[in-house]
PDB file of C-alpha atoms and ligand atoms in Angstrom:
ATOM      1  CA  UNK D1135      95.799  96.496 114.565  1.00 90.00           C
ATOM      2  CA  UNK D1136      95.655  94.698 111.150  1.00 93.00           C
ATOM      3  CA  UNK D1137      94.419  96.225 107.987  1.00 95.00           C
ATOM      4  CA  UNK D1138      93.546  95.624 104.577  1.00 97.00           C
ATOM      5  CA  UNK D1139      93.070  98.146 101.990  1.00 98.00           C
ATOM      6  CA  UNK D1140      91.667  97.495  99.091  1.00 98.00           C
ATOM      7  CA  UNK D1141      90.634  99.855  95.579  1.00 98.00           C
ATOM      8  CA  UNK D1142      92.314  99.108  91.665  1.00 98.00           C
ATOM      9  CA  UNK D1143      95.481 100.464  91.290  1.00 97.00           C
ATOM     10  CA  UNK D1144      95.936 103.893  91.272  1.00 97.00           C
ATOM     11  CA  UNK D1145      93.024 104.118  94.113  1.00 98.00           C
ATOM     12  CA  UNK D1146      95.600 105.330  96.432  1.00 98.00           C
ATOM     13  CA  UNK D1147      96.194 102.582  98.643  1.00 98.00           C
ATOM     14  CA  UNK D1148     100.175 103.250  98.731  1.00 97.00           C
ATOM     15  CA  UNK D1149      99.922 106.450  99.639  1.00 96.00           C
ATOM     16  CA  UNK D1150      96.826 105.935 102.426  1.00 97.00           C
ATOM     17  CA  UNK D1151      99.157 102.657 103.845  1.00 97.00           C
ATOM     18  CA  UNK D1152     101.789 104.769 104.137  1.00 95.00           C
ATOM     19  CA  UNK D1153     100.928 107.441 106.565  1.00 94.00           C
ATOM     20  CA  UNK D1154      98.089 105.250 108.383  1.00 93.00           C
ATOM     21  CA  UNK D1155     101.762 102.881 109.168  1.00 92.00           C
ATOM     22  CA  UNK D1156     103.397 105.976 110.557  1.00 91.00           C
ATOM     23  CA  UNK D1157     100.742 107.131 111.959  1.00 90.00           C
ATOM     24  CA  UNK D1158      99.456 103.861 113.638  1.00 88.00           C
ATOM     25  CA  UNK D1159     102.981 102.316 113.911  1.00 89.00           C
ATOM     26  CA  UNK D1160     102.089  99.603 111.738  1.00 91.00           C
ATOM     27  CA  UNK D1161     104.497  97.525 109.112  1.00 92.00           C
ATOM     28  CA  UNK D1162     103.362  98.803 105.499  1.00 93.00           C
ATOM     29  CA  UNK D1163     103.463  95.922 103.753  1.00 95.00           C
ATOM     30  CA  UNK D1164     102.884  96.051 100.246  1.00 96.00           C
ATOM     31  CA  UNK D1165     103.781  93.212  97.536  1.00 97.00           C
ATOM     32  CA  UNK D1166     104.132  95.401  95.047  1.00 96.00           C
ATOM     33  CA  UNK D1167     107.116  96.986  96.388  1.00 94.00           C
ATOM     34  CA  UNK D1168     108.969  93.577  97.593  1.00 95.00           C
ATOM     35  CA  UNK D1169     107.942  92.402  94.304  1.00 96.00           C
ATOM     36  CA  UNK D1170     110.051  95.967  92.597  1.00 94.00           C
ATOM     37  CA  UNK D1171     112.508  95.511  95.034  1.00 93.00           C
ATOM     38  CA  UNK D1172     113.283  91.731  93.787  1.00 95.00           C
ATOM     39  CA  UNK D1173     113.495  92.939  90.010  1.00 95.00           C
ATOM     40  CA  UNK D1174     115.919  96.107  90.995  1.00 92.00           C
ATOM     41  CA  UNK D1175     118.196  93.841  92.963  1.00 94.00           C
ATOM     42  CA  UNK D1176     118.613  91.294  90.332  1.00 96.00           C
ATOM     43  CA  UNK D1177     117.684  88.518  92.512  1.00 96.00           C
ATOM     44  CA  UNK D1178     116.168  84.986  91.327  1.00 96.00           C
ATOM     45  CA  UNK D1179     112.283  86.332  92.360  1.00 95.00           C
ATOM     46  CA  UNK D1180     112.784  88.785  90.512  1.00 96.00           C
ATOM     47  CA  UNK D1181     114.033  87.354  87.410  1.00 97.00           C
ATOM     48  CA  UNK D1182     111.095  85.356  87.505  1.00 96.00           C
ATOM     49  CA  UNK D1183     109.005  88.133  87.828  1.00 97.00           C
ATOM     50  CA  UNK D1184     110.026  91.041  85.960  1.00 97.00           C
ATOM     51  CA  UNK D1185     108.336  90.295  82.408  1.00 96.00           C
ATOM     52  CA  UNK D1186     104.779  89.463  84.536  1.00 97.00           C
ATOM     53  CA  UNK D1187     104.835  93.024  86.300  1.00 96.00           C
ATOM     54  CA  UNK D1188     106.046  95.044  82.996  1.00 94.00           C
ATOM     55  CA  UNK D1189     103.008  93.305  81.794  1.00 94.00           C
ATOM     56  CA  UNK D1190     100.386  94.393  84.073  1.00 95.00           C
ATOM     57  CA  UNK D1191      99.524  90.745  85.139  1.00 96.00           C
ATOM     58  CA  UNK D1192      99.761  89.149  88.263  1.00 98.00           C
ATOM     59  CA  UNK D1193     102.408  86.908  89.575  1.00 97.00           C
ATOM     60  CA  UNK D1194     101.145  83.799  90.803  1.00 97.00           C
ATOM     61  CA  UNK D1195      99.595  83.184  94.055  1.00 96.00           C
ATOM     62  CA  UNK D1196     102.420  80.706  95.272  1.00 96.00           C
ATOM     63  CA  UNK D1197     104.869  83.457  94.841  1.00 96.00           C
ATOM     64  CA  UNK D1198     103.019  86.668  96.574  1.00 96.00           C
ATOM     65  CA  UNK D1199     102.125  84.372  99.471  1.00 95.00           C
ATOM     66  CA  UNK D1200     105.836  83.580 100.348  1.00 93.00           C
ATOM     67  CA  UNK D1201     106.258  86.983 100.987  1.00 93.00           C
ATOM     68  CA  UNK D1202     103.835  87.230 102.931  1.00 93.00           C
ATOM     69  CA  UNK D1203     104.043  84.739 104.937  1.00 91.00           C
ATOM     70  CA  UNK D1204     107.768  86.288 105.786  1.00 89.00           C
ATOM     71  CA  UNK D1205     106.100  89.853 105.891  1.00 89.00           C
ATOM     72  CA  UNK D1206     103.505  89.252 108.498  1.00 86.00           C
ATOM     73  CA  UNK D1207     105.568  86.655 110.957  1.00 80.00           C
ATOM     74  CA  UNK D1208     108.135  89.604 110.927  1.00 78.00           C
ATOM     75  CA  UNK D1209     106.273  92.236 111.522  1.00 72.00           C
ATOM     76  CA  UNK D1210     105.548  91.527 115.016  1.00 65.00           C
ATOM     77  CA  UNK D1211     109.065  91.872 115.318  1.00 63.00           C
ATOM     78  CA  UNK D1212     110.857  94.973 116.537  1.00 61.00           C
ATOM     79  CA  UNK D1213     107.957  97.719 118.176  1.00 62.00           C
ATOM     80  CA  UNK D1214     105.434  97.964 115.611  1.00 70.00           C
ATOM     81  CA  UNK D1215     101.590  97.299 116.817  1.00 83.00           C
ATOM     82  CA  UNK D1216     100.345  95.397 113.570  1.00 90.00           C
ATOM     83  CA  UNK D1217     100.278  95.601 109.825  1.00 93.00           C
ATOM     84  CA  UNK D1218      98.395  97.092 107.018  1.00 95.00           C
ATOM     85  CA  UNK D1219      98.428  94.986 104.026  1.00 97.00           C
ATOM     86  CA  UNK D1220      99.042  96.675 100.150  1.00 97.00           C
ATOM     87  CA  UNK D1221      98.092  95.354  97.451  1.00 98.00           C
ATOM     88  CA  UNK D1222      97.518  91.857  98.836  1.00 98.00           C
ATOM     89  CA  UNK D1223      95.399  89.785  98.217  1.00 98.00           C
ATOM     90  CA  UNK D1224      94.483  90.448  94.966  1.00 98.00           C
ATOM     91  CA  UNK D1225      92.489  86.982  93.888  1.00 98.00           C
ATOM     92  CA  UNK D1226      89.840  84.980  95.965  1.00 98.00           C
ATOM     93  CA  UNK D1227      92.737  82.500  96.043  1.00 98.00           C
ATOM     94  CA  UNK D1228      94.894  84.798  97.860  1.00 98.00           C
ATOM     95  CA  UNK D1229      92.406  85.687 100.494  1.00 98.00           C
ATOM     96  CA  UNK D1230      91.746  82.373 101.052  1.00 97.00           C
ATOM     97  CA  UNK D1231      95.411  81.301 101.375  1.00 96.00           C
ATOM     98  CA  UNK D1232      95.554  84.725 103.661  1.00 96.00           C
ATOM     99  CA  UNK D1233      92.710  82.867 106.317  1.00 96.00           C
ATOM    100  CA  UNK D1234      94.911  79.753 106.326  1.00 95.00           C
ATOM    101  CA  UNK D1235      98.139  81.756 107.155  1.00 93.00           C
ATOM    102  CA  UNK D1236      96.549  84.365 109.680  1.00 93.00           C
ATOM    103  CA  UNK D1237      95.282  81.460 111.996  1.00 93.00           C
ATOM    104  CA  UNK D1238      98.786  79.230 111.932  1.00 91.00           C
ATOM    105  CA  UNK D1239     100.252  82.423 113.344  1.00 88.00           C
ATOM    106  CA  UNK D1240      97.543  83.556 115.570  1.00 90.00           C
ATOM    107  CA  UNK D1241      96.799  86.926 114.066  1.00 90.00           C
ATOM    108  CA  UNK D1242      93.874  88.150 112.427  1.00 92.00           C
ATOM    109  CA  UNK D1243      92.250  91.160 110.339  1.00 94.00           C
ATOM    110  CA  UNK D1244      91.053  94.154 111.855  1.00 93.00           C
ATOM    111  CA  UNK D1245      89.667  96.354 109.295  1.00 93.00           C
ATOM    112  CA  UNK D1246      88.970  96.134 105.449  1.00 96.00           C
ATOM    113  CA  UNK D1247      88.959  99.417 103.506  1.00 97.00           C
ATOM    114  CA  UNK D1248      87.866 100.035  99.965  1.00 98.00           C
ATOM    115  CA  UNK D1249      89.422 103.249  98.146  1.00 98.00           C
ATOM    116  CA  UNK D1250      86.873 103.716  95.166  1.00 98.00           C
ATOM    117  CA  UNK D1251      87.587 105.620  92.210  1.00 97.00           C
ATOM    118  CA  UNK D1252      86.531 105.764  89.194  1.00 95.00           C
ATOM    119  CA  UNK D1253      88.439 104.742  85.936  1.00 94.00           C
ATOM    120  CA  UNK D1254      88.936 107.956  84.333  1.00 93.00           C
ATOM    121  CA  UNK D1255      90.412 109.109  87.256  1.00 96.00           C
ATOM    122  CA  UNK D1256      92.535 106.409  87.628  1.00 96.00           C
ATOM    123  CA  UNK D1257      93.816 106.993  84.375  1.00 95.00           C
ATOM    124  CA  UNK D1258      94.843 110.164  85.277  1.00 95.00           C
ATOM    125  CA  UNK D1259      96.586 109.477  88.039  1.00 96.00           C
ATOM    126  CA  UNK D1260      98.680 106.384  87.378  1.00 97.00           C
ATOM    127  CA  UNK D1261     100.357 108.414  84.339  1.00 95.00           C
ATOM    128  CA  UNK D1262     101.251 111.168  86.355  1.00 97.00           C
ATOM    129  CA  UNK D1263     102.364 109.482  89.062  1.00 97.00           C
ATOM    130  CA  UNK D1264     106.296 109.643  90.078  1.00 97.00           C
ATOM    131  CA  UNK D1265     107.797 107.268  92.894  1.00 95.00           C
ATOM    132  CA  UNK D1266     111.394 107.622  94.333  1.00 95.00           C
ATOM    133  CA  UNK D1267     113.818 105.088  93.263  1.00 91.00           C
ATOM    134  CA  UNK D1268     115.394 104.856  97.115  1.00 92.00           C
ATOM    135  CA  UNK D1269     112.583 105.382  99.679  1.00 91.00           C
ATOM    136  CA  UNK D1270     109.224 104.445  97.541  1.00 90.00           C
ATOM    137  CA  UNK D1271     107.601 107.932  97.916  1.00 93.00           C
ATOM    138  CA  UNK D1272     104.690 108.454  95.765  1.00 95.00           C
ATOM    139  CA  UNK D1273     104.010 111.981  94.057  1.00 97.00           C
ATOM    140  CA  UNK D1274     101.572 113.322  91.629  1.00 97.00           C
ATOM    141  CA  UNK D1275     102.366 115.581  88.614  1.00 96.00           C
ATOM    142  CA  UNK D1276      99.372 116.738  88.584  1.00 94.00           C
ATOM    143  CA  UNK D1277      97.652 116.988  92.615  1.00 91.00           C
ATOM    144  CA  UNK D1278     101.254 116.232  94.923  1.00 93.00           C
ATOM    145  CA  UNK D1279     104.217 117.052  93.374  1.00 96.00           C
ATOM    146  CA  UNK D1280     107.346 117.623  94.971  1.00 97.00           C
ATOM    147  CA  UNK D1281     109.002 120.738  96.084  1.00 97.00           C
ATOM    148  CA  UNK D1282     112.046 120.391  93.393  1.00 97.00           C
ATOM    149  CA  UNK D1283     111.211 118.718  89.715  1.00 96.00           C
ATOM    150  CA  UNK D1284     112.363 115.202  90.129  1.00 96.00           C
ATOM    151  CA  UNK D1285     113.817 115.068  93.624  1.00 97.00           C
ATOM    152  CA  UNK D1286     112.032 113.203  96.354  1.00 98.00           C
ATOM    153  CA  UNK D1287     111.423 115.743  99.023  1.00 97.00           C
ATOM    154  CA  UNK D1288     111.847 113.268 101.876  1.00 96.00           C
ATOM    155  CA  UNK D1289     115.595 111.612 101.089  1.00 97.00           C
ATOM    156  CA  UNK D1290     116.419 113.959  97.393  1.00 97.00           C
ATOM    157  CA  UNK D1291     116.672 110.906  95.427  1.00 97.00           C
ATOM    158  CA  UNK D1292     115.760 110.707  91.897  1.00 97.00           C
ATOM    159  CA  UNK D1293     111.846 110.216  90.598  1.00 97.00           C
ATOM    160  CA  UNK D1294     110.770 107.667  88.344  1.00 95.00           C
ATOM    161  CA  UNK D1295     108.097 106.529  86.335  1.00 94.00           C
ATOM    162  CA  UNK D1296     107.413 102.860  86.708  1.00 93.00           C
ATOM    163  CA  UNK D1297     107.552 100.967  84.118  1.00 89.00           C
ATOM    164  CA  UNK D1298     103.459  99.633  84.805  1.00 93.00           C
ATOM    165  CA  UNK D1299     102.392 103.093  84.792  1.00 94.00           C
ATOM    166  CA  UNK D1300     102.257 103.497  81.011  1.00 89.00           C
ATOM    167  CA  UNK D1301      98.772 104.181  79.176  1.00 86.00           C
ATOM    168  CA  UNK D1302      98.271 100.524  77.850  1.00 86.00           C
ATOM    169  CA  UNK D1303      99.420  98.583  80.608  1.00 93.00           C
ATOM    170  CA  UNK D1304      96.984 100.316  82.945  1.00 94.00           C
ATOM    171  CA  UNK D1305      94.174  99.604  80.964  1.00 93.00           C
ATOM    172  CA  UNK D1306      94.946  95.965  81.131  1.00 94.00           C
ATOM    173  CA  UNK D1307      95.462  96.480  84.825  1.00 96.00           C
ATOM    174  CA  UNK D1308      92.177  98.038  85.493  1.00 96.00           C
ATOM    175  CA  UNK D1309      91.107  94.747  83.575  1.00 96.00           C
ATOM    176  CA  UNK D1310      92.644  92.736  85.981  1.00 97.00           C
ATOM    177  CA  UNK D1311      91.248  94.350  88.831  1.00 97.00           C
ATOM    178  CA  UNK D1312      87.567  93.919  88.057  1.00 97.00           C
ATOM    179  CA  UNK D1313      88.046  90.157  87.080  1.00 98.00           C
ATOM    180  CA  UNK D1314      90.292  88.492  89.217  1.00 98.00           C
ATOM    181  CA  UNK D1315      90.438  91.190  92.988  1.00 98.00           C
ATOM    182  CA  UNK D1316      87.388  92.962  93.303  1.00 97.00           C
ATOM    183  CA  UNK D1317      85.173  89.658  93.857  1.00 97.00           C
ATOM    184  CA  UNK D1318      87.509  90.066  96.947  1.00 98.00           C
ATOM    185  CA  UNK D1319      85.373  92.995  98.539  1.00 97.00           C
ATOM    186  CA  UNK D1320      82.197  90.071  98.082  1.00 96.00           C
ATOM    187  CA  UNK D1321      84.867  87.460  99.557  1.00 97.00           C
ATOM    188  CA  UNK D1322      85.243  89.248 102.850  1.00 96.00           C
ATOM    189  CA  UNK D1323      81.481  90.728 103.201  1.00 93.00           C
ATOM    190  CA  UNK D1324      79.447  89.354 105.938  1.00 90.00           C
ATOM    191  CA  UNK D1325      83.429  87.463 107.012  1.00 93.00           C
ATOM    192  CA  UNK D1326      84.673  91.254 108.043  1.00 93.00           C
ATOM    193  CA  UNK D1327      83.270  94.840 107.976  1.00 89.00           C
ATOM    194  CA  UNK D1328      84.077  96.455 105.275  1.00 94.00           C
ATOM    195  CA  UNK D1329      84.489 100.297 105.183  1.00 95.00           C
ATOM    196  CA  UNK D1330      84.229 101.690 101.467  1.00 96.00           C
ATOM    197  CA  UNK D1331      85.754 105.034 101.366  1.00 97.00           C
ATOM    198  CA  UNK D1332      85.168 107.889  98.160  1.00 97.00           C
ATOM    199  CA  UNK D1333      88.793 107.872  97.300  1.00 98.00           C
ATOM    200  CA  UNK D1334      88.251 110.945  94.642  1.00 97.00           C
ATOM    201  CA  UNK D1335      88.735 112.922  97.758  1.00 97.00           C
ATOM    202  CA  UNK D1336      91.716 114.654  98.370  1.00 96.00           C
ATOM    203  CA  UNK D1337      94.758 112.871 100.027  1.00 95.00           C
ATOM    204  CA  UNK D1338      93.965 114.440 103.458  1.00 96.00           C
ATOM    205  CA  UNK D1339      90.008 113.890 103.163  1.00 97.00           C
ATOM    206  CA  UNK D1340      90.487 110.684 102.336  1.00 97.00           C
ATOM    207  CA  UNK D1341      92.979 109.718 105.452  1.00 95.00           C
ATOM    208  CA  UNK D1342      90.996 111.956 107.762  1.00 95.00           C
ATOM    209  CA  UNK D1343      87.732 109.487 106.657  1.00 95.00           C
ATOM    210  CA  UNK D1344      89.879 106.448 107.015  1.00 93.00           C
ATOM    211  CA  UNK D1345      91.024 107.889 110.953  1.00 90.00           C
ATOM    212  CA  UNK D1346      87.381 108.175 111.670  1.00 89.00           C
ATOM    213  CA  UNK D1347      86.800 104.748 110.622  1.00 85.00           C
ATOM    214  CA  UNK D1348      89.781 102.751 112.373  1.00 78.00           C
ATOM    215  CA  UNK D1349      89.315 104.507 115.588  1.00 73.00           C
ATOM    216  CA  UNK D1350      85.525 102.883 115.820  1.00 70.00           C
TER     217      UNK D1350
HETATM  218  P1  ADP S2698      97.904 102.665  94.546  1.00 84.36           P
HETATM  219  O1  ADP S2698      98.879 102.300  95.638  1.00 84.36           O
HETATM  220  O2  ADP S2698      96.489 102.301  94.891  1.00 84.36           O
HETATM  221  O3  ADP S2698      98.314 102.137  93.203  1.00 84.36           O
HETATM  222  P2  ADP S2698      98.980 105.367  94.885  1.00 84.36           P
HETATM  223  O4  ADP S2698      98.866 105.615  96.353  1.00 84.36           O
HETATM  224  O5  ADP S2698     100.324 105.057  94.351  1.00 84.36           O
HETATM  225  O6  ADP S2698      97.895 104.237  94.427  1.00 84.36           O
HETATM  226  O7  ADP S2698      98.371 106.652  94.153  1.00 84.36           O
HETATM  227  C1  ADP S2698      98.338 106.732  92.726  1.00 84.36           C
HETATM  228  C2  ADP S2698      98.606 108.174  92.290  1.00 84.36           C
HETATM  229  O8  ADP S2698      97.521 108.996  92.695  1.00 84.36           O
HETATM  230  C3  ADP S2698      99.863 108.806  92.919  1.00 84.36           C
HETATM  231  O9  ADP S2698     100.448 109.650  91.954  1.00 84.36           O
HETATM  232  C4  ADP S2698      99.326 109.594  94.106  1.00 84.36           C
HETATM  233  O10 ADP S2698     100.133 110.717  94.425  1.00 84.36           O
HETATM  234  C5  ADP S2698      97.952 110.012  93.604  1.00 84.36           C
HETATM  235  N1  ADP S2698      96.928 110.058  94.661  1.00 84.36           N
HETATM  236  C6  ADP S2698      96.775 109.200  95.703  1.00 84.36           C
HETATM  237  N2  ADP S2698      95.691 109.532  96.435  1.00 84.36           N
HETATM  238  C7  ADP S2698      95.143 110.619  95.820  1.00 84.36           C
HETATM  239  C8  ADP S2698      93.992 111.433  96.097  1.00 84.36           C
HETATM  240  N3  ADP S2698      93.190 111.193  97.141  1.00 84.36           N
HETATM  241  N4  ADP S2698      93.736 112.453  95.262  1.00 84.36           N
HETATM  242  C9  ADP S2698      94.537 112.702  94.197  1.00 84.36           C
HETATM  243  N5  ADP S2698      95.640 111.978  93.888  1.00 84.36           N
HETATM  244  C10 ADP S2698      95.931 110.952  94.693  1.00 84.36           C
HETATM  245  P1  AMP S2699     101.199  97.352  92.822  1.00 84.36           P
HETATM  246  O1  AMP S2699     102.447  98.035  93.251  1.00 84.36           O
HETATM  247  O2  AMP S2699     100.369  96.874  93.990  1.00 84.36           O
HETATM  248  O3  AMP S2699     100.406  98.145  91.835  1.00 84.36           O
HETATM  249  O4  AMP S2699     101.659  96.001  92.082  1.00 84.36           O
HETATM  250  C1  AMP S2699     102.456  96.044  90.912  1.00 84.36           C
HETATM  251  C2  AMP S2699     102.464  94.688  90.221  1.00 84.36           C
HETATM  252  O5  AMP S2699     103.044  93.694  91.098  1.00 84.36           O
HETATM  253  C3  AMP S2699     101.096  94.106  89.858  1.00 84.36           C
HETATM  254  O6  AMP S2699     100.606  94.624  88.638  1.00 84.36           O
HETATM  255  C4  AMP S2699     101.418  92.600  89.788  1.00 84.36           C
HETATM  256  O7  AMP S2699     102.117  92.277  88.605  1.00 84.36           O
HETATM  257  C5  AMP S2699     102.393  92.442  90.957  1.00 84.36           C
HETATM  258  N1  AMP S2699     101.680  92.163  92.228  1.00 84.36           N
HETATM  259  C6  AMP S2699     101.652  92.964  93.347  1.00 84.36           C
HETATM  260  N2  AMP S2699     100.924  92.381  94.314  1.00 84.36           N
HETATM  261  C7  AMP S2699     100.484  91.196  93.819  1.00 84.36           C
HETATM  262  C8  AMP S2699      99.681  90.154  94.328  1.00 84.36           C
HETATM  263  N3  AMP S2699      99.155  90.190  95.564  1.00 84.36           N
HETATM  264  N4  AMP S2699      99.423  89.073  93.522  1.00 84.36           N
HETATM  265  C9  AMP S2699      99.939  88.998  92.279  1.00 84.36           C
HETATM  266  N5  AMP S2699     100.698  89.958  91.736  1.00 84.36           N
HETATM  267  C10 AMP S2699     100.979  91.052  92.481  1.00 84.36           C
END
């Protein structure tokens, strides 16, 4: 099973692809988190791309489609039954590119889901949201924090704010959203069905709505 998920950040696509992968056995694969993972480990990527995501911009299409490329050949490696794809794509371009790739390889998409949620909200959310520095976790301040202030409750690692998920840089991210990825969900309509999902709900509503929809 293949899956996009789709919503502006802080929609709650992270922490939706997360259990639907371990529930579903599915690679999470989310270009976001290769992307951090480049910058933390010093490596050439993420040289290049450290200024761009402290920014709230995106990097460029070549880039994010190398890694995926990598991300979805491997991922029928090993035992797990698919992939649900993370913050990708995120421009017409990308989707496009996505087609091209999915039919050298002889996969294709499943489901596309839609978290919506409304600004204000996300607002809300993005600067109270915490992620662990070793395993990715995502908590809330506010609606899912963890057990002990500042320690991941899966692997006790520290908490951190990322550096994106300051007041003006979401802003310009919720900018970036509406003009260059949600002309995505228009993109795939009538190509795939597309399930569009209330993601104001709570975590549990929202993945109990999304197991309705991807056992059709
Ligand atoms: P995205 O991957 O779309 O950027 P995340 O999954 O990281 O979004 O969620 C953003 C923040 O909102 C996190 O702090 C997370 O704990 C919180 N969150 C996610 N889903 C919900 C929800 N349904 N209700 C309330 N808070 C949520
Ligand atoms: P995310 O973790 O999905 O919120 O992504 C964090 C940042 O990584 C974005 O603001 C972009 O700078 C970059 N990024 C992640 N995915 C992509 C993508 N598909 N295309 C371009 N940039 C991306």
């Amino acid at each position: 099973m293949n899956i996009i998920i789709l919503g502006a950040p802080g929609s709650g696509k992270g922490t939706q692809a997360a259990m639907i992968s371990r529930k579903h056995e599915l690679a999470h694969i989310s270009t976001g988190d290769l992307l951090r993972e480049a910058v933390a480990e010093g490596t050439e990527l993420g040289k290049q791309v450290e200024s761009i995501l402290r920014s709230g911009k995106l990097v460029s299409d070549e880039v994010v489609l190398q890694l995926i490329r990598e991300a979805t050949s491997k991922s029928t490696k090993g035992n797990r039954r698919g992939w649900i794809l993370d913050g990708y794509p995120r421009t017409v371009a990308q989707a496009e590119s996505l087609e091209t790739v999915l039919e050298e390889i002889g996969q294709k998409v499943d489901s596309v889901i839609v978290l919506d949620v409304n600004p204000d909200v996300i607002v809300e959310r993005l600067s109270n949201r915490r992620t662990c520095e070793s395993c990715k976790a995502v908590y809330n301040l506010l609606n899912n924090p963890p057990r002990y202030e500042g320690k991941c409750d899966i692997c006790g690692h520290a908490l951190i704010q990322r550096e994106d998920d300051k007041a003006n840089t979401i802003r310009k991210r919720l900018d970036v959203y509406n003009d260059r990825t949600r002309p995505i969900i228009h993109f795939y309509d009538g190509r795939y069905r597309i399930h569009r999902i209330d993601g104001t709900q709570p975590i549990d509503e929202v993945s109990a709505a999304i197991a309705r929809l991807v056992s059709e």
